[in-house]
Structure formats: structure tokens, C-alpha cells
Amino acid sequence: MTSNIRYKSRIPVKTEDSTEEKQYVGFATLPNQVHRKSVKKGFDFTLMVAGESGMGKSTLVNSLFLTDLYKDRKLLNAEERINQTVEIIKHTVDIEEKGVKLKLTIVDTPGFGDAVNNNECWKPITDYIDQQFEQYFRDESGLNRKNIQDNRVHCCLYFIPPFGHGLRPVDVEFMKALHEKVNIIPLIAKADCLTPNEIKKLKDRIREEIDKFGIKVYQFPECDSDEDEEFKQLDKELKECTPFAVIGSNTVVEARGQRVRGRLYPWGIVEVENQSHCDFVKLRNMLIRSHMHDLKDVTCDVHYENYRAQCIQEMTSKLAQDNRMESPIPILPLSTPDVDTEKLIKMKDEELKRMQEMLNKMQQQMHEKDQ
Amino acid sequence: MAASEVDVFANEEKRNLELGGHVGFDSLPDQLVSKSVAQGFCFNILCVGETGIGKSTLMNTLFNTTFENEEASHYEHEVQLRPQTYDLQESNVNLKLTIVHTVGFGDQINKEESYKPILEYIDAQFESYLEEELKIKRSLFNYHDTRIHICLYFIAPNGHSLKSIDLVTMKKLDSKVNIIPVIAKADTVSKSELDKLKIKVMSELVSNGVQIYQFPTENEAVAEINSSMNTHLPFAVVGSIEDVKVGNKMVKARLYPWGSVQVENENHCDFVKLREMLLRVNMEDLREQTHARHYELYRRCKLEEMGFKDTGPDSQSFSLQETYEAKRKEFLVELQRKEEEMRQMFVNKVKETEAELKKKEKELHERFEQLKRMHQEEKKTLEEKRRELEEEMNAFNRRRVAAETLMGQALQGCSQQPFKKDKDKKNFFSLPSACSLTSGRNLN
């Protein structure tokens, strides 16, 4: 199955060509037009958070988007969680900043990893993601495609507990079940229980284990070679920092004369936005300020296309067996291109070309004759 | 002082007498102490908690030394217990310390069987002690007591409450061992969150009927401190064996970019409280509770299983010896009966198989006979057919001979009458061919 190549996002680079002003056509304003249209249309983004209960997922989401999405949340007792099943809960908020509207959907997965027997506890999550893909697939193949709602999950933040020595079996199984369906960004939760040395050791360990188990987490796109050095440096730092060790906070404390989001301890104050305390700022910049669109692109171009190709293949193989079955979606019979048919096609193409040329010649001749 | 008076004295209650002067038996406790010190003490700790939660570090911090412990992997298939015994000495008191770690606890995806290895280990220690007790030649004072005196249950500080696995495990262990729950890695919980967490944990334990160890409040000397400590359960601990310079002292602490968590600072964590309670105040009480409550419960259950009773049907106390003998006889009788049964079964089975084999033989024999008969019948029919064929052949031969002789006669008739009609000519012409045929035949 061939999956499509990644789509590189280009940040518009200003060109200073005063010498070419005479031949200025004007399509350099395209980026501005795109900007205007997109601001008018608004953006949407679906973020999924997954991890055991008590890892600080809700706090982090609140800190990221500076809102309070989780008012009046009911938390279950330990005895109720012994046989808990995973639920999927969606919260949707519309937020606006400098005229840009964002429809943010947070998909929560309470109950993941909380029961005593967690066999296949990621199944409801994979089913949900597949459902969204399926719904989009149907909408896209429908007749009226004006208002398609894109509910596909663009990114999944997975919270790894910092109390262990690395990834646990349930972490590995979850990521392996989802890495071909959604962009996974692993995070080390509650990083304020690790000293800087321990953080480094844990990050190295987790990176090693991700490689060892063949888990495909979200990779930041490579920098273009014509970007400036500062950007490249930042990008390099970002890549070396994964998985991000994050701390979240809902409360504002007074530190160094400023009011900041932080956690107050008897031995000091942890500032969420202090880069030497944790990687929260890096995560926020990456997620919201620079790579949000890339995440959406990868979801559309890679994960969704994989799903679609798989779906179509299944359907055609079923149709071949049972001709009476009606498919809800108009599909063409899928022909796997093999060498022979390709050769045939090429030959026919050439023939067509030749015929066209002959036709043109004849037309010219006729034209000349008329004249 | 007749015999009857002595009897009367024996039946009366004991009287309190006042001493006239200093006798000296108030040194009995000291004698006991010196004897115990000479003998050495024994203490066994079981640490139950997730991999990487800080069990080894806390043990190192508690005993101010470094026990060798390799880092456990997260990928064990089932929970295993790893006991290690150390000999420690502090100002002429010898302590034989055994630390048992649970390896792989909480790592499996399906944790329903996680508590079983722990339970089995605890029971195994009780069992070996029981065996030693019941031996004929026993040496209890020399026996290395491996029964678990305390179980430290490490709760992961996830901020909200207990995990489901914690609840299930503690419920299974509370009748077998003294449990003290501790909140591990407590430097990730801020003060207000910690208070809420402690209350939530205790309320969940109480509402589910989990009996954790309560520090004893009967003895006046320690009643006050113990009862105040009881309110601080579960202890929020932080462990560290690294020394960090704070002020102008070197203390055990964890150094963060935003500050350093001092292990022995009571404002930072409850480590000091844990050490006080566990080692300095209540160690002996823990050993006693293990022996008097948990071990006795185990022993009672075990012996009742085996069928022993304290009082017989007519309320007279049995002696263990008699009961044992009776049990043994019963057992032997039972054994013999079972043997007989098995032998009988075996014989029956053999007979059955023999009968089957015989039947099969008969069947085979019958079939053989049948086939033989069929064969013979076919042979007969074939013979008949052959005879018929022979007869036919003979008949044909005779006819042929007759035809030849006829032809021979006809030929003689032909040579005597040369002027014949066409018909005869035909006959004449056809004759040689017939002759050649016959001659050919004769040659054959």
C-alpha cells in the first residue's frame, strides 16, 4: 500500500526584488489572499489526550489554551474504577485571538489504563478514530460536499508517567495500536518529580524504546535548507527535546515579582512557563504556534489516505466476490497497475499522440488549401 | 498443714503482698533486654509498589546505607518477589534485616493475578514457621524468622485517589500482614493537594474495609505520639541518598532547578515520621502483632483445614498427639481403600479390553470365512464357463472337419465334370480360396 508523500508546508519567504519591479506580475500577494480567506473561514483543530487517570491531562489542556474546560468534572473512586471501561468524551470550545477563530475540540479518554484488567483498553479509542475517518470518507464521497465537518483527530498527546524507568507494556501497546491512525506526541507527565539528570535519562530511555519497538511517533518536518540559522537551531533543539517533559498548572502564583502559572511547594515554586523548569513552552510553541497546520496536513495526507486506501481495497475485494452488494459510495473498480497494463497504456498513449499529430497536420493542410 | 489445706490454697485467688525491702527482681526487664541483644533481632520488610516508584531508594534512605539493587525492567510477565537479607549493626545491637521487593508489580496489562505471588510468599513464610513449631526436634530460638513484619505499600501520587489495583491488593493483604500505606515521590504533590489526597485515600480504605496497621495507643509512654501519627497516615515520603549542600550543611536532598527537597525536613515530607514510627518506636510492636495476630490466624485456619479441633464433641480437650494418631490411622485406611479401588478399576479395564479384542478377532475370522466362500463360488462359475467354452470349441472343430470332408468330395466331383455352368465356375473359383483357407488353417 503506498501512502502519500508528506506535504511540506512552506512559510512564505519575502523576496526583495526591486530590480524586477518592471516585470511585477503580482501573484506574490497570494499568501496574503490565503491569509485573508483563512481568517474569514476560521480554523478547526481536534486534539486527543490519553493517559492514566491523574497524570495531569486536564490541567495541561487548561494551561495550553488558557481556559477552563473541565468545570464540574466527576472523578471516580478506586473501587468504581476496578472494572472501568474507556469512554470517549468530547469538549468543543470556540476561541478567538486577534481576529483568528479557532474551533478547538478536545477528545478525552477517561478510564484508560485505570481498570485492573486493561486488556485492549485502547480499542474504544481506535474505534473512535476510525469512526471519524469513516464519517469523513462518506461525506467526501457524497453528492453535496459543501459543508463537510472535519472531526478527524489531528493529534494525540500521550502522557507517560514519570514514576517508572521508561515505557511500560500498556504504553507500548497503545502507541503501536494508534501510530498508523493518528499523530502521536508522547509527553512525560508531572515532570516536577524528576531532577534534570533524571529527566535526561528518562528521555533517552524512552527514545531508545520507541525505536526498539518500532513506534512511529509524529516527526517534525525537516527544515528547508534556505531557512535562517536561528530557525534551524530552534528546530534542532526541539527535535532533541522529545519527548517533552511537561508540568501543568491551573493556579497563578507570585514568583520573582510576577504573577505566573505555577505550582507552589514549600521548597520552591515551579513555573510552568520557565524553560529551565520544564518543556511546556516548547510544547505550546510546537503544537499551537508552528506545527498545528502540519499536524492537520499529516492527518489528511498520510493517516486519512491510508485509511481510505485500506477501506476501498476491502470494499472492492468484497464486491468482486459478491456482485449484488451495493456500495453506498460510488467507486471505480480498483485496478492494481501491473507492468503489462502499464505498457499497454503507454502504447495506447503514444498511438493517440501520433493520431493527434496527424490530425493537426491534416487540419493545417486543409487550412492552407482554403487560403 | 494437712493435705486439704494445701488444696484450699491452690484454689484461692492470688493475693497481693507488700515487700519489706528491695528484693531485686525489678532487673528482670534488663535481663531480658541483655538476652535479646545478645541473641540479635530480626526484622522483615515487604515493599509493594510499581516499578520505579522508589522502593529501593526509600530503603537506602531509611537505613542510611546502600543495599545492592539492580533496576527492574517493566516487561516482566508476572510479579516476582525478591528477598534479600542483610546483617546490620548499630551500637552493639545486631539486626538481621530482610527486605523483599515486588518486581514487576503493576506493569502487566492484565493485573488481576498480580496480588497472588505476594500472598503466596507471605503464606509460605508462615508455613515454614508452622512446620518448625510442629517439629519434634525443634529449635525456635535459633530459627531465622522470615515472616513479614510489615508491608509498606507504595501509592503512586496521581493526584486524585488510589488506583484500582492498589485497593484490590491491599484488601487481599490486610488480614495477612501489617500494612502501612505510603505516598511515594511526594515531591510532585503540593501541600494542598497532599492534604486532599491523604483524606481521599484514607476514606477509600475505610469505606472498603481495608484494615491498615494502627500504631498502638495502649502504652502510655508512646500513646500520645502514636495517636498523633495515626492522623498523618498515609505518610508522604521522598527518598534520596545524595547529599546536597543546603545552607552550610550537607543534607540528604533532591536538587531541582526551583529548589531542593530535603528528606529530613518535616515541612517537606513525612520521611522523619515514617522512620520514627517504623524503626524507633514501634518495631517491636510490629513483630508482636505479626506473631500474635496474623500468624495465629494463619495457624488456626491451617490446622482447622487439617481437621484438628480444640475441643471434642463432649467438650474435653484433645491432646494434639492423640488427634494426630487418629488422623494418621484414618489416612492410612483411606489410602488402602483408594489403592484397592484403583486396582479394581485396573482389572476391570483389562477385562474389558480383552473382551473387545476377542470380539474383534471373531469378526475378522467370520469375514475371512465369508471371503473364502465367495472365492470358491466364483471359482466354480469360472470352471463351468470354461467347460462350456471347451465344448463350443469342440463343436466348432467338428463342424470344420465336416465342412472339409464335404469340400474334398465336392472337388473330386469337379475334376470329373469339366463342362459346368457359371455357377459351378463360381464354385470352382471360390473353392481354391476355400482350399487355400483350409490349407492355411491346416498349416496352423
PDB file of N, CA and C in Angstrom, chain A residues 363-371:
ATOM      1  N   GLN A 363      -5.298  19.145 -40.598  1.00  0.00           N
ATOM      2  CA  GLN A 363      -6.052  20.394 -40.444  1.00  0.00           C
ATOM      3  C   GLN A 363      -5.287  21.549 -41.054  1.00  0.00           C
ATOM      4  N   GLN A 364      -3.975  21.556 -40.764  1.00  0.00           N
ATOM      5  CA  GLN A 364      -3.158  22.639 -41.317  1.00  0.00           C
ATOM      6  C   GLN A 364      -3.216  22.654 -42.841  1.00  0.00           C
ATOM      7  N   GLN A 365      -3.053  21.467 -43.365  1.00  0.00           N
ATOM      8  CA  GLN A 365      -3.079  21.357 -44.834  1.00  0.00           C
ATOM      9  C   GLN A 365      -4.374  21.911 -45.397  1.00  0.00           C
ATOM     10  N   MET A 366      -5.465  21.497 -44.736  1.00  0.00           N
ATOM     11  CA  MET A 366      -6.768  21.955 -45.204  1.00  0.00           C
ATOM     12  C   MET A 366      -6.867  23.454 -45.122  1.00  0.00           C
ATOM     13  N   HIS A 367      -6.345  23.962 -44.012  1.00  0.00           N
ATOM     14  CA  HIS A 367      -6.353  25.406 -43.815  1.00  0.00           C
ATOM     15  C   HIS A 367      -5.608  26.117 -44.936  1.00  0.00           C
ATOM     16  N   GLU A 368      -4.406  25.562 -45.228  1.00  0.00           N
ATOM     17  CA  GLU A 368      -3.597  26.180 -46.266  1.00  0.00           C
ATOM     18  C   GLU A 368      -4.320  26.134 -47.622  1.00  0.00           C
ATOM     19  N   LYS A 369      -4.946  24.980 -47.846  1.00  0.00           N
ATOM     20  CA  LYS A 369      -5.646  24.815 -49.124  1.00  0.00           C
ATOM     21  C   LYS A 369      -6.729  25.877 -49.285  1.00  0.00           C
ATOM     22  N   ASP A 370      -7.460  26.070 -48.121  1.00  0.00           N
ATOM     23  CA  ASP A 370      -8.530  27.066 -48.153  1.00  0.00           C
ATOM     24  C   ASP A 370      -7.970  28.413 -48.530  1.00  0.00           C
ATOM     25  N   GLN A 371      -6.811  28.733 -47.900  1.00  0.00           N
ATOM     26  CA  GLN A 371      -6.188  30.028 -48.158  1.00  0.00           C
ATOM     27  C   GLN A 371      -5.508  29.994 -49.512  1.00  0.00           C
TER      28      GLN A 371
END
